[in-house]
Amino acid sequence: MRQRRLTTALLVLLLPGGKPAAAAPAPTAIAAPGLVRPAATRADLPSGACDKTEDGFTAFLNAIVTDPALRAAYSAPQIAERDLNDPAKPVARPVEPFRLTLIDYMWSYDEPGRDPGKLARVELSFTLDGNRMRLGLVKAKFSPEGNLIRTFGAPEAYVFEHRQGCWRLVEHLR
C-alpha cells in the first residue's frame, strides 16, 4: 500500500503537465561536499520538499533519487557507515554508491554495472523520530498489481536529519 502511495506521489512530482520524465542519471557515490544550501538557493527542490513531514520527505526523496547533484548537495560531507542492528556502532567499511533508484516509476535497488531492467525492486519503510528520518529498504518481489509478495536479501537503511530547514543524508546502515 505504501509502495503504491509513493509511486503515485512520484508520478505527480515527475510528470507535471503529463509530460514523460527523463531517465534517471547514473548513480554516484554517497560522499558529498558542504552543508545544506540556504533556503534562498533551493529552487531545485519541489515545493514542500524540506518540510519535516512524511509528504515533505517523500518529495525530497524523489528529488534526490533522480538527481545525483541534488543528492550530493543534500548529503553530509562524510556519510557515517553504521551497523543496522546497532546504529550507535560505527563500522569500518568502504562507502558504497547510493542504492535507491527509480526504474519505470518503481523503487529499485541500484547495482552499478547491472542492466536497469534486471534490478530488484525494493520495499521502503519510513520512521520519523524527532529530527531524523530513517528510510529502510530491502529487496522485494511484488505482484503485477504492486502488492508485496516477499522480501529477500539483507536490509539496509539511510538516515536523514532535518537541519538548517531541510533534510540531509547523514548515515548508511547495513
mmCIF file with all atom_site columns, C-alpha atoms in Angstrom:
data_model
loop_
_atom_site.group_PDB
_atom_site.id
_atom_site.type_symbol
_atom_site.label_atom_id
_atom_site.label_alt_id
_atom_site.label_comp_id
_atom_site.label_asym_id
_atom_site.label_entity_id
_atom_site.label_seq_id
_atom_site.pdbx_PDB_ins_code
_atom_site.Cartn_x
_atom_site.Cartn_y
_atom_site.Cartn_z
_atom_site.occupancy
_atom_site.B_iso_or_equiv
_atom_site.pdbx_formal_charge
_atom_site.auth_seq_id
_atom_site.auth_comp_id
_atom_site.auth_asym_id
_atom_site.auth_atom_id
_atom_site.pdbx_PDB_model_num
ATOM 1   C CA . MET A 1 1   ? 0.000  0.000   0.000   1.00 0.00 ? 1   MET A CA 1
ATOM 2   C CA . ARG A 1 2   ? 2.794  2.428   0.949   1.00 0.00 ? 2   ARG A CA 1
ATOM 3   C CA . GLN A 1 3   ? 4.614  1.496   -2.286  1.00 0.00 ? 3   GLN A CA 1
ATOM 4   C CA . ARG A 1 4   ? 1.518  2.455   -4.295  1.00 0.00 ? 4   ARG A CA 1
ATOM 5   C CA . ARG A 1 5   ? 1.189  5.840   -2.467  1.00 0.00 ? 5   ARG A CA 1
ATOM 6   C CA . LEU A 1 6   ? 4.868  6.590   -3.061  1.00 0.00 ? 6   LEU A CA 1
ATOM 7   C CA . THR A 1 7   ? 4.572  5.669   -6.728  1.00 0.00 ? 7   THR A CA 1
ATOM 8   C CA . THR A 1 8   ? 1.514  7.907   -7.085  1.00 0.00 ? 8   THR A CA 1
ATOM 9   C CA . ALA A 1 9   ? 3.302  10.780  -5.322  1.00 0.00 ? 9   ALA A CA 1
ATOM 10  C CA . LEU A 1 10  ? 6.299  10.239  -7.559  1.00 0.00 ? 10  LEU A CA 1
ATOM 11  C CA . LEU A 1 11  ? 4.182  10.364  -10.701 1.00 0.00 ? 11  LEU A CA 1
ATOM 12  C CA . VAL A 1 12  ? 2.638  13.649  -9.600  1.00 0.00 ? 12  VAL A CA 1
ATOM 13  C CA . LEU A 1 13  ? 6.079  15.102  -8.939  1.00 0.00 ? 13  LEU A CA 1
ATOM 14  C CA . LEU A 1 14  ? 7.775  13.780  -12.075 1.00 0.00 ? 14  LEU A CA 1
ATOM 15  C CA . LEU A 1 15  ? 5.015  14.261  -14.597 1.00 0.00 ? 15  LEU A CA 1
ATOM 16  C CA . PRO A 1 16  ? 3.955  17.912  -14.409 1.00 0.00 ? 16  PRO A CA 1
ATOM 17  C CA . GLY A 1 17  ? 1.663  18.684  -17.318 1.00 0.00 ? 17  GLY A CA 1
ATOM 18  C CA . GLY A 1 18  ? 1.549  14.998  -18.232 1.00 0.00 ? 18  GLY A CA 1
ATOM 19  C CA . LYS A 1 19  ? 4.973  15.011  -19.905 1.00 0.00 ? 19  LYS A CA 1
ATOM 20  C CA . PRO A 1 20  ? 7.130  11.906  -19.507 1.00 0.00 ? 20  PRO A CA 1
ATOM 21  C CA . ALA A 1 21  ? 10.048 12.217  -17.109 1.00 0.00 ? 21  ALA A CA 1
ATOM 22  C CA . ALA A 1 22  ? 13.593 11.824  -18.325 1.00 0.00 ? 22  ALA A CA 1
ATOM 23  C CA . ALA A 1 23  ? 15.508 8.709   -17.393 1.00 0.00 ? 23  ALA A CA 1
ATOM 24  C CA . ALA A 1 24  ? 17.334 8.897   -14.089 1.00 0.00 ? 24  ALA A CA 1
ATOM 25  C CA . PRO A 1 25  ? 21.052 9.688   -14.375 1.00 0.00 ? 25  PRO A CA 1
ATOM 26  C CA . ALA A 1 26  ? 23.660 7.164   -13.346 1.00 0.00 ? 26  ALA A CA 1
ATOM 27  C CA . PRO A 1 27  ? 24.159 6.820   -9.568  1.00 0.00 ? 27  PRO A CA 1
ATOM 28  C CA . THR A 1 28  ? 27.046 8.443   -7.771  1.00 0.00 ? 28  THR A CA 1
ATOM 29  C CA . ALA A 1 29  ? 28.887 7.719   -4.552  1.00 0.00 ? 29  ALA A CA 1
ATOM 30  C CA . ILE A 1 30  ? 27.321 8.961   -1.333  1.00 0.00 ? 30  ILE A CA 1
ATOM 31  C CA . ALA A 1 31  ? 30.145 11.275  -0.265  1.00 0.00 ? 31  ALA A CA 1
ATOM 32  C CA . ALA A 1 32  ? 29.297 14.911  -0.923  1.00 0.00 ? 32  ALA A CA 1
ATOM 33  C CA . PRO A 1 33  ? 30.645 18.408  -0.297  1.00 0.00 ? 33  PRO A CA 1
ATOM 34  C CA . GLY A 1 34  ? 29.482 21.151  2.045   1.00 0.00 ? 34  GLY A CA 1
ATOM 35  C CA . LEU A 1 35  ? 26.464 21.944  4.105   1.00 0.00 ? 35  LEU A CA 1
ATOM 36  C CA . VAL A 1 36  ? 22.855 22.056  3.060   1.00 0.00 ? 36  VAL A CA 1
ATOM 37  C CA . ARG A 1 37  ? 22.232 25.048  0.826   1.00 0.00 ? 37  ARG A CA 1
ATOM 38  C CA . PRO A 1 38  ? 20.357 28.015  2.314   1.00 0.00 ? 38  PRO A CA 1
ATOM 39  C CA . ALA A 1 39  ? 16.620 28.246  1.592   1.00 0.00 ? 39  ALA A CA 1
ATOM 40  C CA . ALA A 1 40  ? 17.122 31.023  -0.978  1.00 0.00 ? 40  ALA A CA 1
ATOM 41  C CA . THR A 1 41  ? 19.020 28.622  -3.299  1.00 0.00 ? 41  THR A CA 1
ATOM 42  C CA . ARG A 1 42  ? 16.703 25.594  -3.022  1.00 0.00 ? 42  ARG A CA 1
ATOM 43  C CA . ALA A 1 43  ? 14.937 26.198  -6.334  1.00 0.00 ? 43  ALA A CA 1
ATOM 44  C CA . ASP A 1 44  ? 15.968 22.708  -7.492  1.00 0.00 ? 44  ASP A CA 1
ATOM 45  C CA . LEU A 1 45  ? 13.746 21.028  -4.887  1.00 0.00 ? 45  LEU A CA 1
ATOM 46  C CA . PRO A 1 46  ? 9.975  20.758  -5.315  1.00 0.00 ? 46  PRO A CA 1
ATOM 47  C CA . SER A 1 47  ? 7.788  22.920  -3.126  1.00 0.00 ? 47  SER A CA 1
ATOM 48  C CA . GLY A 1 48  ? 7.443  21.416  0.336   1.00 0.00 ? 48  GLY A CA 1
ATOM 49  C CA . ALA A 1 49  ? 10.397 19.026  -0.061  1.00 0.00 ? 49  ALA A CA 1
ATOM 50  C CA . CYS A 1 50  ? 12.112 20.473  3.009   1.00 0.00 ? 50  CYS A CA 1
ATOM 51  C CA . ASP A 1 51  ? 9.026  20.118  5.224   1.00 0.00 ? 51  ASP A CA 1
ATOM 52  C CA . LYS A 1 52  ? 9.564  17.922  8.271   1.00 0.00 ? 52  LYS A CA 1
ATOM 53  C CA . THR A 1 53  ? 6.647  15.638  7.362   1.00 0.00 ? 53  THR A CA 1
ATOM 54  C CA . GLU A 1 54  ? 6.312  12.305  5.578   1.00 0.00 ? 54  GLU A CA 1
ATOM 55  C CA . ASP A 1 55  ? 4.938  14.086  2.492   1.00 0.00 ? 55  ASP A CA 1
ATOM 56  C CA . GLY A 1 56  ? 7.802  16.598  2.567   1.00 0.00 ? 56  GLY A CA 1
ATOM 57  C CA . PHE A 1 57  ? 10.335 13.812  2.940   1.00 0.00 ? 57  PHE A CA 1
ATOM 58  C CA . THR A 1 58  ? 8.745  11.850  0.068   1.00 0.00 ? 58  THR A CA 1
ATOM 59  C CA . ALA A 1 59  ? 9.073  14.903  -2.223  1.00 0.00 ? 59  ALA A CA 1
ATOM 60  C CA . PHE A 1 60  ? 12.676 15.352  -1.047  1.00 0.00 ? 60  PHE A CA 1
ATOM 61  C CA . LEU A 1 61  ? 13.483 11.668  -1.626  1.00 0.00 ? 61  LEU A CA 1
ATOM 62  C CA . ASN A 1 62  ? 12.009 11.697  -5.125  1.00 0.00 ? 62  ASN A CA 1
ATOM 63  C CA . ALA A 1 63  ? 14.180 14.709  -5.977  1.00 0.00 ? 63  ALA A CA 1
ATOM 64  C CA . ILE A 1 64  ? 17.486 13.355  -4.658  1.00 0.00 ? 64  ILE A CA 1
ATOM 65  C CA . VAL A 1 65  ? 16.984 9.880   -6.109  1.00 0.00 ? 65  VAL A CA 1
ATOM 66  C CA . THR A 1 66  ? 16.532 11.246  -9.622  1.00 0.00 ? 66  THR A CA 1
ATOM 67  C CA . ASP A 1 67  ? 19.225 13.947  -9.424  1.00 0.00 ? 67  ASP A CA 1
ATOM 68  C CA . PRO A 1 68  ? 22.734 12.993  -8.204  1.00 0.00 ? 68  PRO A CA 1
ATOM 69  C CA . ALA A 1 69  ? 23.724 16.685  -7.977  1.00 0.00 ? 69  ALA A CA 1
ATOM 70  C CA . LEU A 1 70  ? 20.864 17.347  -5.561  1.00 0.00 ? 70  LEU A CA 1
ATOM 71  C CA . ARG A 1 71  ? 21.787 14.214  -3.615  1.00 0.00 ? 71  ARG A CA 1
ATOM 72  C CA . ALA A 1 72  ? 25.356 15.495  -3.271  1.00 0.00 ? 72  ALA A CA 1
ATOM 73  C CA . ALA A 1 73  ? 24.153 18.955  -2.237  1.00 0.00 ? 73  ALA A CA 1
ATOM 74  C CA . TYR A 1 74  ? 21.902 17.485  0.476   1.00 0.00 ? 74  TYR A CA 1
ATOM 75  C CA . SER A 1 75  ? 24.356 14.921  1.865   1.00 0.00 ? 75  SER A CA 1
ATOM 76  C CA . ALA A 1 76  ? 26.806 15.302  4.719   1.00 0.00 ? 76  ALA A CA 1
ATOM 77  C CA . PRO A 1 77  ? 30.439 15.678  3.625   1.00 0.00 ? 77  PRO A CA 1
ATOM 78  C CA . GLN A 1 78  ? 31.116 12.225  5.112   1.00 0.00 ? 78  GLN A CA 1
ATOM 79  C CA . ILE A 1 79  ? 28.278 9.701   5.370   1.00 0.00 ? 79  ILE A CA 1
ATOM 80  C CA . ALA A 1 80  ? 28.641 7.682   8.584   1.00 0.00 ? 80  ALA A CA 1
ATOM 81  C CA . GLU A 1 81  ? 28.704 3.919   7.989   1.00 0.00 ? 81  GLU A CA 1
ATOM 82  C CA . ARG A 1 82  ? 26.979 2.183   10.899  1.00 0.00 ? 82  ARG A CA 1
ATOM 83  C CA . ASP A 1 83  ? 25.628 -1.212  11.900  1.00 0.00 ? 83  ASP A CA 1
ATOM 84  C CA . LEU A 1 84  ? 21.944 -1.720  11.009  1.00 0.00 ? 84  LEU A CA 1
ATOM 85  C CA . ASN A 1 85  ? 21.198 -3.642  14.227  1.00 0.00 ? 85  ASN A CA 1
ATOM 86  C CA . ASP A 1 86  ? 23.138 -1.225  16.461  1.00 0.00 ? 86  ASP A CA 1
ATOM 87  C CA . PRO A 1 87  ? 23.159 2.226   14.790  1.00 0.00 ? 87  PRO A CA 1
ATOM 88  C CA . ALA A 1 88  ? 25.280 3.671   17.604  1.00 0.00 ? 88  ALA A CA 1
ATOM 89  C CA . LYS A 1 89  ? 28.110 1.357   16.492  1.00 0.00 ? 89  LYS A CA 1
ATOM 90  C CA . PRO A 1 90  ? 30.284 2.800   13.700  1.00 0.00 ? 90  PRO A CA 1
ATOM 91  C CA . VAL A 1 91  ? 31.765 0.242   11.324  1.00 0.00 ? 91  VAL A CA 1
ATOM 92  C CA . ALA A 1 92  ? 34.838 0.423   9.127   1.00 0.00 ? 92  ALA A CA 1
ATOM 93  C CA . ARG A 1 93  ? 33.829 -0.324  5.546   1.00 0.00 ? 93  ARG A CA 1
ATOM 94  C CA . PRO A 1 94  ? 34.148 1.447   2.228   1.00 0.00 ? 94  PRO A CA 1
ATOM 95  C CA . VAL A 1 95  ? 31.446 3.895   1.230   1.00 0.00 ? 95  VAL A CA 1
ATOM 96  C CA . GLU A 1 96  ? 29.088 2.438   -1.371  1.00 0.00 ? 96  GLU A CA 1
ATOM 97  C CA . PRO A 1 97  ? 27.062 4.187   -4.038  1.00 0.00 ? 97  PRO A CA 1
ATOM 98  C CA . PHE A 1 98  ? 23.562 5.304   -3.070  1.00 0.00 ? 98  PHE A CA 1
ATOM 99  C CA . ARG A 1 99  ? 21.465 2.186   -3.718  1.00 0.00 ? 99  ARG A CA 1
ATOM 100 C CA . LEU A 1 100 ? 17.968 3.558   -4.243  1.00 0.00 ? 100 LEU A CA 1
ATOM 101 C CA . THR A 1 101 ? 16.851 4.366   -7.782  1.00 0.00 ? 101 THR A CA 1
ATOM 102 C CA . LEU A 1 102 ? 13.696 4.576   -9.867  1.00 0.00 ? 102 LEU A CA 1
ATOM 103 C CA . ILE A 1 103 ? 13.084 2.277   -12.819 1.00 0.00 ? 103 ILE A CA 1
ATOM 104 C CA . ASP A 1 104 ? 9.782  2.694   -14.648 1.00 0.00 ? 104 ASP A CA 1
ATOM 105 C CA . TYR A 1 105 ? 8.373  4.619   -11.653 1.00 0.00 ? 105 TYR A CA 1
ATOM 106 C CA . MET A 1 106 ? 9.193  1.789   -9.247  1.00 0.00 ? 106 MET A CA 1
ATOM 107 C CA . TRP A 1 107 ? 11.696 1.903   -6.394  1.00 0.00 ? 107 TRP A CA 1
ATOM 108 C CA . SER A 1 108 ? 14.621 -0.375  -7.218  1.00 0.00 ? 108 SER A CA 1
ATOM 109 C CA . TYR A 1 109 ? 17.931 -1.463  -5.690  1.00 0.00 ? 109 TYR A CA 1
ATOM 110 C CA . ASP A 1 110 ? 20.704 0.052   -7.784  1.00 0.00 ? 110 ASP A CA 1
ATOM 111 C CA . GLU A 1 111 ? 23.690 -2.116  -8.547  1.00 0.00 ? 111 GLU A CA 1
ATOM 112 C CA . PRO A 1 112 ? 26.247 -0.249  -10.667 1.00 0.00 ? 112 PRO A CA 1
ATOM 113 C CA . GLY A 1 113 ? 27.021 -2.015  -13.921 1.00 0.00 ? 113 GLY A CA 1
ATOM 114 C CA . ARG A 1 114 ? 23.854 -4.120  -13.845 1.00 0.00 ? 114 ARG A CA 1
ATOM 115 C CA . ASP A 1 115 ? 21.207 -3.809  -16.561 1.00 0.00 ? 115 ASP A CA 1
ATOM 116 C CA . PRO A 1 116 ? 18.496 -1.458  -15.168 1.00 0.00 ? 116 PRO A CA 1
ATOM 117 C CA . GLY A 1 117 ? 15.793 -3.876  -16.347 1.00 0.00 ? 117 GLY A CA 1
ATOM 118 C CA . LYS A 1 118 ? 17.216 -6.590  -14.102 1.00 0.00 ? 118 LYS A CA 1
ATOM 119 C CA . LEU A 1 119 ? 17.405 -4.552  -10.876 1.00 0.00 ? 119 LEU A CA 1
ATOM 120 C CA . ALA A 1 120 ? 15.423 -5.853  -7.909  1.00 0.00 ? 120 ALA A CA 1
ATOM 121 C CA . ARG A 1 121 ? 12.547 -3.742  -6.647  1.00 0.00 ? 121 ARG A CA 1
ATOM 122 C CA . VAL A 1 122 ? 12.578 -2.639  -3.013  1.00 0.00 ? 122 VAL A CA 1
ATOM 123 C CA . GLU A 1 123 ? 10.111 -2.294  -0.171  1.00 0.00 ? 123 GLU A CA 1
ATOM 124 C CA . LEU A 1 124 ? 10.546 1.030   1.632   1.00 0.00 ? 124 LEU A CA 1
ATOM 125 C CA . SER A 1 125 ? 9.729  1.945   5.216   1.00 0.00 ? 125 SER A CA 1
ATOM 126 C CA . PHE A 1 126 ? 9.865  5.355   6.882   1.00 0.00 ? 126 PHE A CA 1
ATOM 127 C CA . THR A 1 127 ? 10.447 6.088   10.563  1.00 0.00 ? 127 THR A CA 1
ATOM 128 C CA . LEU A 1 128 ? 10.354 9.732   11.686  1.00 0.00 ? 128 LEU A CA 1
ATOM 129 C CA . ASP A 1 129 ? 11.948 10.243  15.104  1.00 0.00 ? 129 ASP A CA 1
ATOM 130 C CA . GLY A 1 130 ? 12.372 13.892  16.082  1.00 0.00 ? 130 GLY A CA 1
ATOM 131 C CA . ASN A 1 131 ? 14.699 15.469  13.506  1.00 0.00 ? 131 ASN A CA 1
ATOM 132 C CA . ARG A 1 132 ? 15.698 12.131  11.978  1.00 0.00 ? 132 ARG A CA 1
ATOM 133 C CA . MET A 1 133 ? 14.035 10.101  9.234   1.00 0.00 ? 133 MET A CA 1
ATOM 134 C CA . ARG A 1 134 ? 15.126 6.505   8.794   1.00 0.00 ? 134 ARG A CA 1
ATOM 135 C CA . LEU A 1 135 ? 14.474 5.156   5.315   1.00 0.00 ? 135 LEU A CA 1
ATOM 136 C CA . GLY A 1 136 ? 14.590 1.363   5.412   1.00 0.00 ? 136 GLY A CA 1
ATOM 137 C CA . LEU A 1 137 ? 14.915 -0.628  2.209   1.00 0.00 ? 137 LEU A CA 1
ATOM 138 C CA . VAL A 1 138 ? 15.002 -4.300  1.409   1.00 0.00 ? 138 VAL A CA 1
ATOM 139 C CA . LYS A 1 139 ? 14.853 -6.103  -1.927  1.00 0.00 ? 139 LYS A CA 1
ATOM 140 C CA . ALA A 1 140 ? 11.368 -7.377  -2.619  1.00 0.00 ? 140 ALA A CA 1
ATOM 141 C CA . LYS A 1 141 ? 9.145  -9.204  -5.070  1.00 0.00 ? 141 LYS A CA 1
ATOM 142 C CA . PHE A 1 142 ? 5.798  -7.617  -5.939  1.00 0.00 ? 142 PHE A CA 1
ATOM 143 C CA . SER A 1 143 ? 2.717  -8.853  -7.751  1.00 0.00 ? 143 SER A CA 1
ATOM 144 C CA . PRO A 1 144 ? 1.768  -7.231  -11.092 1.00 0.00 ? 144 PRO A CA 1
ATOM 145 C CA . GLU A 1 145 ? -0.767 -5.157  -9.095  1.00 0.00 ? 145 GLU A CA 1
ATOM 146 C CA . GLY A 1 146 ? 2.038  -3.798  -6.878  1.00 0.00 ? 146 GLY A CA 1
ATOM 147 C CA . ASN A 1 147 ? 1.319  -5.861  -3.760  1.00 0.00 ? 147 ASN A CA 1
ATOM 148 C CA . LEU A 1 148 ? 4.286  -7.111  -1.743  1.00 0.00 ? 148 LEU A CA 1
ATOM 149 C CA . ILE A 1 149 ? 4.816  -10.866 -2.139  1.00 0.00 ? 149 ILE A CA 1
ATOM 150 C CA . ARG A 1 150 ? 8.048  -11.304 -0.159  1.00 0.00 ? 150 ARG A CA 1
ATOM 151 C CA . THR A 1 151 ? 11.305 -9.610  0.784   1.00 0.00 ? 151 THR A CA 1
ATOM 152 C CA . PHE A 1 152 ? 14.776 -11.075 0.372   1.00 0.00 ? 152 PHE A CA 1
ATOM 153 C CA . GLY A 1 153 ? 18.393 -10.159 0.960   1.00 0.00 ? 153 GLY A CA 1
ATOM 154 C CA . ALA A 1 154 ? 19.935 -8.034  3.669   1.00 0.00 ? 154 ALA A CA 1
ATOM 155 C CA . PRO A 1 155 ? 18.003 -4.925  4.692   1.00 0.00 ? 155 PRO A CA 1
ATOM 156 C CA . GLU A 1 156 ? 19.685 -1.514  4.663   1.00 0.00 ? 156 GLU A CA 1
ATOM 157 C CA . ALA A 1 157 ? 18.703 1.964   5.783   1.00 0.00 ? 157 ALA A CA 1
ATOM 158 C CA . TYR A 1 158 ? 19.625 5.563   5.140   1.00 0.00 ? 158 TYR A CA 1
ATOM 159 C CA . VAL A 1 159 ? 19.253 8.135   7.890   1.00 0.00 ? 159 VAL A CA 1
ATOM 160 C CA . PHE A 1 160 ? 18.423 11.742  7.105   1.00 0.00 ? 160 PHE A CA 1
ATOM 161 C CA . GLU A 1 161 ? 18.473 14.641  9.562   1.00 0.00 ? 161 GLU A CA 1
ATOM 162 C CA . HIS A 1 162 ? 16.372 17.757  9.308   1.00 0.00 ? 162 HIS A CA 1
ATOM 163 C CA . ARG A 1 163 ? 18.997 20.531  9.649   1.00 0.00 ? 163 ARG A CA 1
ATOM 164 C CA . GLN A 1 164 ? 19.065 24.149  8.587   1.00 0.00 ? 164 GLN A CA 1
ATOM 165 C CA . GLY A 1 165 ? 15.474 23.865  7.376   1.00 0.00 ? 165 GLY A CA 1
ATOM 166 C CA . CYS A 1 166 ? 15.856 20.798  5.125   1.00 0.00 ? 166 CYS A CA 1
ATOM 167 C CA . TRP A 1 167 ? 16.707 17.104  5.021   1.00 0.00 ? 167 TRP A CA 1
ATOM 168 C CA . ARG A 1 168 ? 20.290 15.893  4.808   1.00 0.00 ? 168 ARG A CA 1
ATOM 169 C CA . LEU A 1 169 ? 21.628 12.359  4.253   1.00 0.00 ? 169 LEU A CA 1
ATOM 170 C CA . VAL A 1 170 ? 23.933 11.573  7.199   1.00 0.00 ? 170 VAL A CA 1
ATOM 171 C CA . GLU A 1 171 ? 24.172 7.777   7.726   1.00 0.00 ? 171 GLU A CA 1
ATOM 172 C CA . HIS A 1 172 ? 24.109 4.472   5.862   1.00 0.00 ? 172 HIS A CA 1
ATOM 173 C CA . LEU A 1 173 ? 23.138 1.446   7.941   1.00 0.00 ? 173 LEU A CA 1
ATOM 174 C CA . ARG A 1 174 ? 23.785 -2.140  6.852   1.00 0.00 ? 174 ARG A CA 1
#
